[in-house]
């Protein structure tokens, strides 16, 4: 089974309006409500690909219940821990002549709450995959990923880590099956600007030397590079299409790679499906459907 962990999920409330410039009340033209959080996005894309998985993390209040209800309506399995206080974040996105994103802080997570999550995770074992994705909320210890991986070390669980900075570096000693920095995050790890494929390969290899088995580096409009654990280097280019939104593209890529590897046990195929998932999401207003992914896959 694949498990994803999202420590600080969110509802994204998107308001579209003609203009923010007004002497009176600004009224919207339309609104949309989406669930958000990197691990949740991975779970949804895996489900769209027909891969069984379960979403874990913390929820709180009426907004948490709404988020879980939306996920269950989309047939995503959930096993969230409900906090006894606060509310799951509601991030406000205003789309007008300019975009304004206001991200909420989220509820406080106590040490007892973290231990409740740990008790769920220690049930994982051989053959399971754990996806740790996204940043850590300010109320949680910054080394929580390290603590989770330490607790599960030796249980033959495959770790997938999509994070940046010390969150990622501290995970490398547990030899994660996959890490997926983008090229900006890769550069920040080493204090440089990543400008070429050769740069990606050079510094991706350094992450392998530190423990990562497979390093997948997304490069935005320039595609992606995979350094696999067998010593091979794979390069993918994007399909042609119109960018609608970059939100969730990296998460879709992670899901596609996991699904592709499970299906074929081929790193080349996993990268192709990962790229198709990322592109399909980029060309859509939401996370890509199976049909959209299949269509892009044919073009790669």
Tab-separated table of C-alpha atoms in Angstrom:
chain	number	residue	atom	x	y	z
A	1	UNK	CA	0.000	0.000	0.000
A	2	UNK	CA	1.071	3.574	-0.670
A	3	UNK	CA	0.566	6.126	2.101
A	4	UNK	CA	0.910	9.891	1.734
A	5	UNK	CA	1.406	12.298	4.609
A	6	UNK	CA	0.267	15.924	4.464
A	7	UNK	CA	0.982	17.719	7.715
A	8	UNK	CA	-0.830	20.968	6.924
A	9	UNK	CA	-3.582	20.398	4.311
A	10	UNK	CA	-5.660	23.258	2.998
A	11	UNK	CA	-8.788	24.265	1.203
A	12	UNK	CA	-8.027	26.734	-1.565
A	13	UNK	CA	-10.869	29.221	-2.011
A	14	UNK	CA	-10.402	30.854	-5.399
A	15	UNK	CA	-12.289	34.068	-6.127
A	16	UNK	CA	-12.361	35.452	-9.657
A	17	UNK	CA	-13.219	39.111	-10.118
A	18	UNK	CA	-12.949	41.564	-12.974
A	19	UNK	CA	-11.009	44.118	-10.972
A	20	UNK	CA	-9.825	44.831	-7.445
A	21	UNK	CA	-10.015	48.553	-8.082
A	22	UNK	CA	-13.333	49.802	-6.744
A	23	UNK	CA	-14.788	52.513	-4.541
A	24	UNK	CA	-17.411	50.086	-3.313
A	25	UNK	CA	-17.552	46.407	-2.386
A	26	UNK	CA	-15.657	44.181	-4.800
A	27	UNK	CA	-17.903	41.402	-6.038
A	28	UNK	CA	-16.729	38.169	-7.596
A	29	UNK	CA	-17.598	36.779	-10.999
A	30	UNK	CA	-17.167	33.182	-9.809
A	31	UNK	CA	-15.657	31.085	-7.023
A	32	UNK	CA	-14.127	27.619	-6.783
A	33	UNK	CA	-13.118	25.468	-3.831
A	34	UNK	CA	-10.283	22.968	-4.127
A	35	UNK	CA	-8.457	20.689	-1.707
A	36	UNK	CA	-4.739	21.263	-1.425
A	37	UNK	CA	-1.528	19.955	0.055
A	38	UNK	CA	1.324	18.175	-1.702
A	39	UNK	CA	0.708	14.729	-0.248
A	40	UNK	CA	-3.006	15.031	-0.964
A	41	UNK	CA	-2.230	15.939	-4.575
A	42	UNK	CA	-0.079	12.822	-4.848
A	43	UNK	CA	-2.903	10.690	-3.434
A	44	UNK	CA	-5.462	12.138	-5.850
A	45	UNK	CA	-3.244	11.648	-8.898
A	46	UNK	CA	-2.426	8.080	-7.852
A	47	UNK	CA	-6.155	7.403	-7.501
A	48	UNK	CA	-6.751	8.888	-10.954
A	49	UNK	CA	-4.158	6.434	-12.270
A	50	UNK	CA	-5.930	3.536	-10.581
A	51	UNK	CA	-3.285	3.045	-7.868
A	52	UNK	CA	-4.614	2.172	-4.411
A	53	UNK	CA	-3.351	4.503	-1.672
A	54	UNK	CA	-4.338	6.221	1.541
A	55	UNK	CA	-3.978	9.878	2.601
A	56	UNK	CA	-2.828	10.641	6.157
A	57	UNK	CA	-2.151	13.841	8.055
A	58	UNK	CA	-3.899	16.333	10.308
A	59	UNK	CA	-7.321	17.947	9.883
A	60	UNK	CA	-9.344	20.212	12.143
A	61	UNK	CA	-12.751	21.842	12.417
A	62	UNK	CA	-15.470	22.259	9.805
A	63	UNK	CA	-12.944	23.013	7.074
A	64	UNK	CA	-11.163	19.742	7.776
A	65	UNK	CA	-14.434	17.827	7.508
A	66	UNK	CA	-15.181	19.578	4.221
A	67	UNK	CA	-11.771	18.664	2.840
A	68	UNK	CA	-12.153	15.001	3.769
A	69	UNK	CA	-15.675	14.919	2.357
A	70	UNK	CA	-14.376	16.262	-0.966
A	71	UNK	CA	-11.614	13.658	-1.042
A	72	UNK	CA	-14.002	10.808	-0.293
A	73	UNK	CA	-16.351	12.057	-3.013
A	74	UNK	CA	-13.366	11.641	-5.350
A	75	UNK	CA	-12.823	8.110	-4.008
A	76	UNK	CA	-9.589	8.897	-2.161
A	77	UNK	CA	-9.075	6.732	0.926
A	78	UNK	CA	-8.421	8.780	4.069
A	79	UNK	CA	-7.086	8.106	7.542
A	80	UNK	CA	-6.594	11.598	8.939
A	81	UNK	CA	-6.100	12.553	12.566
A	82	UNK	CA	-8.566	15.191	13.730
A	83	UNK	CA	-7.171	17.840	16.028
A	84	UNK	CA	-9.391	18.909	18.945
A	85	UNK	CA	-8.952	22.613	18.190
A	86	UNK	CA	-8.570	25.085	15.360
A	87	UNK	CA	-9.409	24.748	11.694
A	88	UNK	CA	-7.780	23.284	8.633
A	89	UNK	CA	-6.366	26.125	6.581
A	90	UNK	CA	-8.503	28.028	4.101
A	91	UNK	CA	-6.173	29.749	1.653
A	92	UNK	CA	-7.676	32.627	-0.293
A	93	UNK	CA	-6.657	33.080	-3.933
A	94	UNK	CA	-7.892	36.248	-5.630
A	95	UNK	CA	-7.674	36.316	-9.425
A	96	UNK	CA	-8.147	39.743	-11.001
A	97	UNK	CA	-5.895	42.104	-12.966
A	98	UNK	CA	-3.273	40.722	-10.622
A	99	UNK	CA	-3.267	37.628	-8.435
A	100	UNK	CA	-3.182	37.706	-4.650
A	101	UNK	CA	-2.532	34.538	-2.646
A	102	UNK	CA	-3.176	34.578	1.104
A	103	UNK	CA	-2.106	31.348	2.803
A	104	UNK	CA	-3.343	30.675	6.322
A	105	UNK	CA	-1.139	29.396	9.131
A	106	UNK	CA	-3.172	26.341	10.062
A	107	UNK	CA	-4.003	24.728	13.426
A	108	UNK	CA	-1.529	23.991	16.184
A	109	UNK	CA	-0.227	20.423	16.263
A	110	UNK	CA	0.908	19.126	19.656
A	111	UNK	CA	3.482	16.458	20.480
A	112	UNK	CA	0.616	14.132	21.423
A	113	UNK	CA	-0.912	14.678	17.980
A	114	UNK	CA	2.397	13.809	16.332
A	115	UNK	CA	2.621	10.641	18.404
A	116	UNK	CA	-0.874	9.651	17.233
A	117	UNK	CA	0.383	9.927	13.671
A	118	UNK	CA	3.478	7.910	14.527
A	119	UNK	CA	1.314	5.079	15.880
A	120	UNK	CA	-0.362	4.826	12.487
A	121	UNK	CA	2.906	4.938	10.572
A	122	UNK	CA	4.718	2.265	12.587
A	123	UNK	CA	2.195	-0.252	11.229
A	124	UNK	CA	3.806	0.099	7.791
A	125	UNK	CA	6.125	-2.676	6.698
A	126	UNK	CA	7.697	-4.545	3.813
A	127	UNK	CA	6.216	-3.613	0.452
A	128	UNK	CA	4.643	-0.357	1.652
A	129	UNK	CA	5.570	3.066	0.271
A	130	UNK	CA	5.492	6.253	2.337
A	131	UNK	CA	5.345	9.634	0.611
A	132	UNK	CA	6.413	12.649	2.676
A	133	UNK	CA	5.652	15.800	0.735
A	134	UNK	CA	5.649	19.497	1.442
A	135	UNK	CA	6.767	21.874	4.127
A	136	UNK	CA	6.295	21.488	7.869
A	137	UNK	CA	3.875	23.838	9.674
A	138	UNK	CA	5.396	26.205	12.199
A	139	UNK	CA	3.779	24.401	15.140
A	140	UNK	CA	5.523	21.112	14.311
A	141	UNK	CA	9.180	20.349	14.995
A	142	UNK	CA	11.263	20.995	11.906
A	143	UNK	CA	12.857	17.546	12.149
A	144	UNK	CA	9.566	15.608	12.013
A	145	UNK	CA	10.414	13.964	8.682
A	146	UNK	CA	13.702	12.840	10.184
A	147	UNK	CA	11.863	11.392	13.195
A	148	UNK	CA	9.309	9.579	11.012
A	149	UNK	CA	12.005	8.014	8.850
A	150	UNK	CA	14.065	7.088	11.893
A	151	UNK	CA	11.055	5.315	13.428
A	152	UNK	CA	10.444	3.344	10.215
A	153	UNK	CA	14.071	2.660	9.349
A	154	UNK	CA	14.741	-1.060	8.868
A	155	UNK	CA	11.104	-1.978	8.180
A	156	UNK	CA	11.691	-2.300	4.417
A	157	UNK	CA	9.370	0.607	3.658
A	158	UNK	CA	10.124	2.568	0.468
A	159	UNK	CA	10.471	6.271	1.220
A	160	UNK	CA	9.589	9.041	-1.231
A	161	UNK	CA	10.502	12.550	-0.122
A	162	UNK	CA	9.422	15.708	-1.930
A	163	UNK	CA	10.735	18.537	0.217
A	164	UNK	CA	13.443	21.157	0.175
A	165	UNK	CA	16.339	22.382	2.297
A	166	UNK	CA	17.196	20.556	5.502
A	167	UNK	CA	13.951	18.566	5.346
A	168	UNK	CA	15.357	16.842	2.279
A	169	UNK	CA	18.998	16.684	3.298
A	170	UNK	CA	18.194	15.108	6.676
A	171	UNK	CA	16.172	12.390	4.945
A	172	UNK	CA	19.038	11.206	2.744
A	173	UNK	CA	20.702	9.076	5.404
A	174	UNK	CA	17.613	6.824	5.341
A	175	UNK	CA	18.281	6.050	1.655
A	176	UNK	CA	14.930	7.147	0.203
A	177	UNK	CA	13.797	5.333	-2.920
A	178	UNK	CA	12.972	8.654	-4.592
A	179	UNK	CA	13.523	12.338	-4.005
A	180	UNK	CA	12.165	15.028	-6.314
A	181	UNK	CA	13.640	18.495	-5.968
A	182	UNK	CA	13.033	20.985	-8.744
A	183	UNK	CA	16.071	22.641	-10.277
A	184	UNK	CA	15.737	25.735	-8.074
A	185	UNK	CA	15.585	23.621	-4.909
A	186	UNK	CA	18.556	21.552	-6.092
A	187	UNK	CA	20.586	24.715	-6.560
A	188	UNK	CA	19.607	26.068	-3.153
A	189	UNK	CA	20.904	22.890	-1.501
A	190	UNK	CA	24.390	23.654	-2.808
A	191	UNK	CA	24.258	27.450	-2.970
A	192	UNK	CA	24.441	27.666	-6.766
A	193	UNK	CA	22.246	28.335	-9.792
A	194	UNK	CA	21.329	25.234	-11.785
A	195	UNK	CA	21.383	26.284	-15.429
A	196	UNK	CA	22.158	23.207	-17.538
A	197	UNK	CA	21.470	19.485	-17.665
A	198	UNK	CA	25.128	18.943	-16.770
A	199	UNK	CA	24.542	20.983	-13.591
A	200	UNK	CA	21.558	18.804	-12.724
A	201	UNK	CA	23.576	15.632	-13.252
A	202	UNK	CA	26.576	16.870	-11.273
A	203	UNK	CA	24.593	17.881	-8.199
A	204	UNK	CA	22.046	15.103	-8.517
A	205	UNK	CA	24.921	12.650	-8.197
A	206	UNK	CA	25.978	14.399	-4.999
A	207	UNK	CA	22.531	13.681	-3.548
A	208	UNK	CA	22.941	10.040	-4.529
A	209	UNK	CA	26.304	9.987	-2.776
A	210	UNK	CA	24.494	11.232	0.336
A	211	UNK	CA	22.013	8.363	0.186
A	212	UNK	CA	19.218	8.966	-2.331
A	213	UNK	CA	18.599	6.012	-4.642
A	214	UNK	CA	16.741	7.814	-7.422
A	215	UNK	CA	16.904	11.567	-7.961
A	216	UNK	CA	14.199	13.114	-10.143
A	217	UNK	CA	14.753	16.801	-10.894
A	218	UNK	CA	11.915	18.728	-12.504
A	219	UNK	CA	13.030	21.653	-14.673
A	220	UNK	CA	9.789	23.490	-15.430
A	221	UNK	CA	9.438	24.187	-19.161
A	222	UNK	CA	12.669	22.250	-19.807
A	223	UNK	CA	11.317	18.860	-18.724
A	224	UNK	CA	12.996	16.613	-16.170
A	225	UNK	CA	16.133	14.599	-15.474
A	226	UNK	CA	16.258	11.272	-13.646
A	227	UNK	CA	19.404	9.796	-12.133
A	228	UNK	CA	18.452	6.218	-11.314
A	229	UNK	CA	19.970	3.838	-8.805
A	230	UNK	CA	21.445	1.705	-11.592
A	231	UNK	CA	23.676	4.572	-12.700
A	232	UNK	CA	21.630	5.524	-15.760
A	233	UNK	CA	20.624	9.073	-16.655
A	234	UNK	CA	17.249	9.706	-18.307
A	235	UNK	CA	16.139	13.019	-19.792
A	236	UNK	CA	12.549	13.873	-20.685
A	237	UNK	CA	11.104	16.806	-22.582
A	238	UNK	CA	7.644	18.255	-22.143
A	239	UNK	CA	4.787	17.684	-24.530
A	240	UNK	CA	3.405	20.636	-26.439
A	241	UNK	CA	0.508	22.365	-24.771
A	242	UNK	CA	-0.765	25.569	-23.186
A	243	UNK	CA	0.181	26.177	-19.567
A	244	UNK	CA	-2.940	26.740	-17.472
A	245	UNK	CA	-1.507	26.328	-13.966
A	246	UNK	CA	1.706	24.992	-12.471
A	247	UNK	CA	-0.033	24.110	-9.180
A	248	UNK	CA	0.288	20.409	-8.443
A	249	UNK	CA	2.605	19.622	-11.358
A	250	UNK	CA	5.445	18.392	-9.158
A	251	UNK	CA	3.060	16.322	-7.051
A	252	UNK	CA	1.583	14.781	-10.187
A	253	UNK	CA	5.115	13.943	-11.335
A	254	UNK	CA	5.827	12.112	-8.072
A	255	UNK	CA	2.585	10.148	-8.381
A	256	UNK	CA	3.279	9.276	-11.994
A	257	UNK	CA	6.761	8.012	-11.185
A	258	UNK	CA	5.499	5.790	-8.362
A	259	UNK	CA	2.695	4.434	-10.564
A	260	UNK	CA	5.024	3.853	-13.507
A	261	UNK	CA	7.581	2.019	-11.412
A	262	UNK	CA	4.911	-0.189	-9.832
A	263	UNK	CA	3.483	-1.025	-13.246
A	264	UNK	CA	6.631	-1.815	-15.261
A	265	UNK	CA	9.606	-1.772	-12.871
A	266	UNK	CA	11.287	0.377	-15.541
A	267	UNK	CA	12.825	3.722	-14.687
A	268	UNK	CA	12.516	4.958	-18.273
A	269	UNK	CA	8.807	4.156	-18.267
A	270	UNK	CA	8.345	5.680	-14.796
A	271	UNK	CA	9.906	8.940	-15.987
A	272	UNK	CA	7.705	9.009	-19.089
A	273	UNK	CA	4.534	8.531	-17.041
A	274	UNK	CA	5.766	11.071	-14.474
A	275	UNK	CA	6.290	13.631	-17.239
A	276	UNK	CA	2.877	12.882	-18.742
A	277	UNK	CA	1.211	13.425	-15.364
A	278	UNK	CA	3.039	16.709	-14.736
A	279	UNK	CA	2.271	18.012	-18.231
A	280	UNK	CA	-1.381	16.973	-18.093
A	281	UNK	CA	-1.832	18.815	-14.803
A	282	UNK	CA	-0.022	21.871	-16.181
A	283	UNK	CA	-2.446	21.966	-19.108
A	284	UNK	CA	-5.502	21.645	-16.840
A	285	UNK	CA	-7.209	23.858	-14.261
A	286	UNK	CA	-6.993	21.040	-11.699
A	287	UNK	CA	-5.149	17.776	-11.144
A	288	UNK	CA	-5.139	15.771	-14.358
A	289	UNK	CA	-7.581	12.966	-15.035
A	290	UNK	CA	-6.575	9.537	-16.356
A	291	UNK	CA	-7.866	10.432	-19.827
A	292	UNK	CA	-5.824	13.651	-19.898
A	293	UNK	CA	-2.705	11.805	-18.744
A	294	UNK	CA	-3.167	9.072	-21.366
A	295	UNK	CA	-3.516	11.675	-24.108
A	296	UNK	CA	-0.271	13.411	-23.141
A	297	UNK	CA	1.530	10.089	-22.701
A	298	UNK	CA	0.878	9.295	-26.376
A	299	UNK	CA	2.555	12.554	-27.402
A	300	UNK	CA	5.790	12.006	-25.487
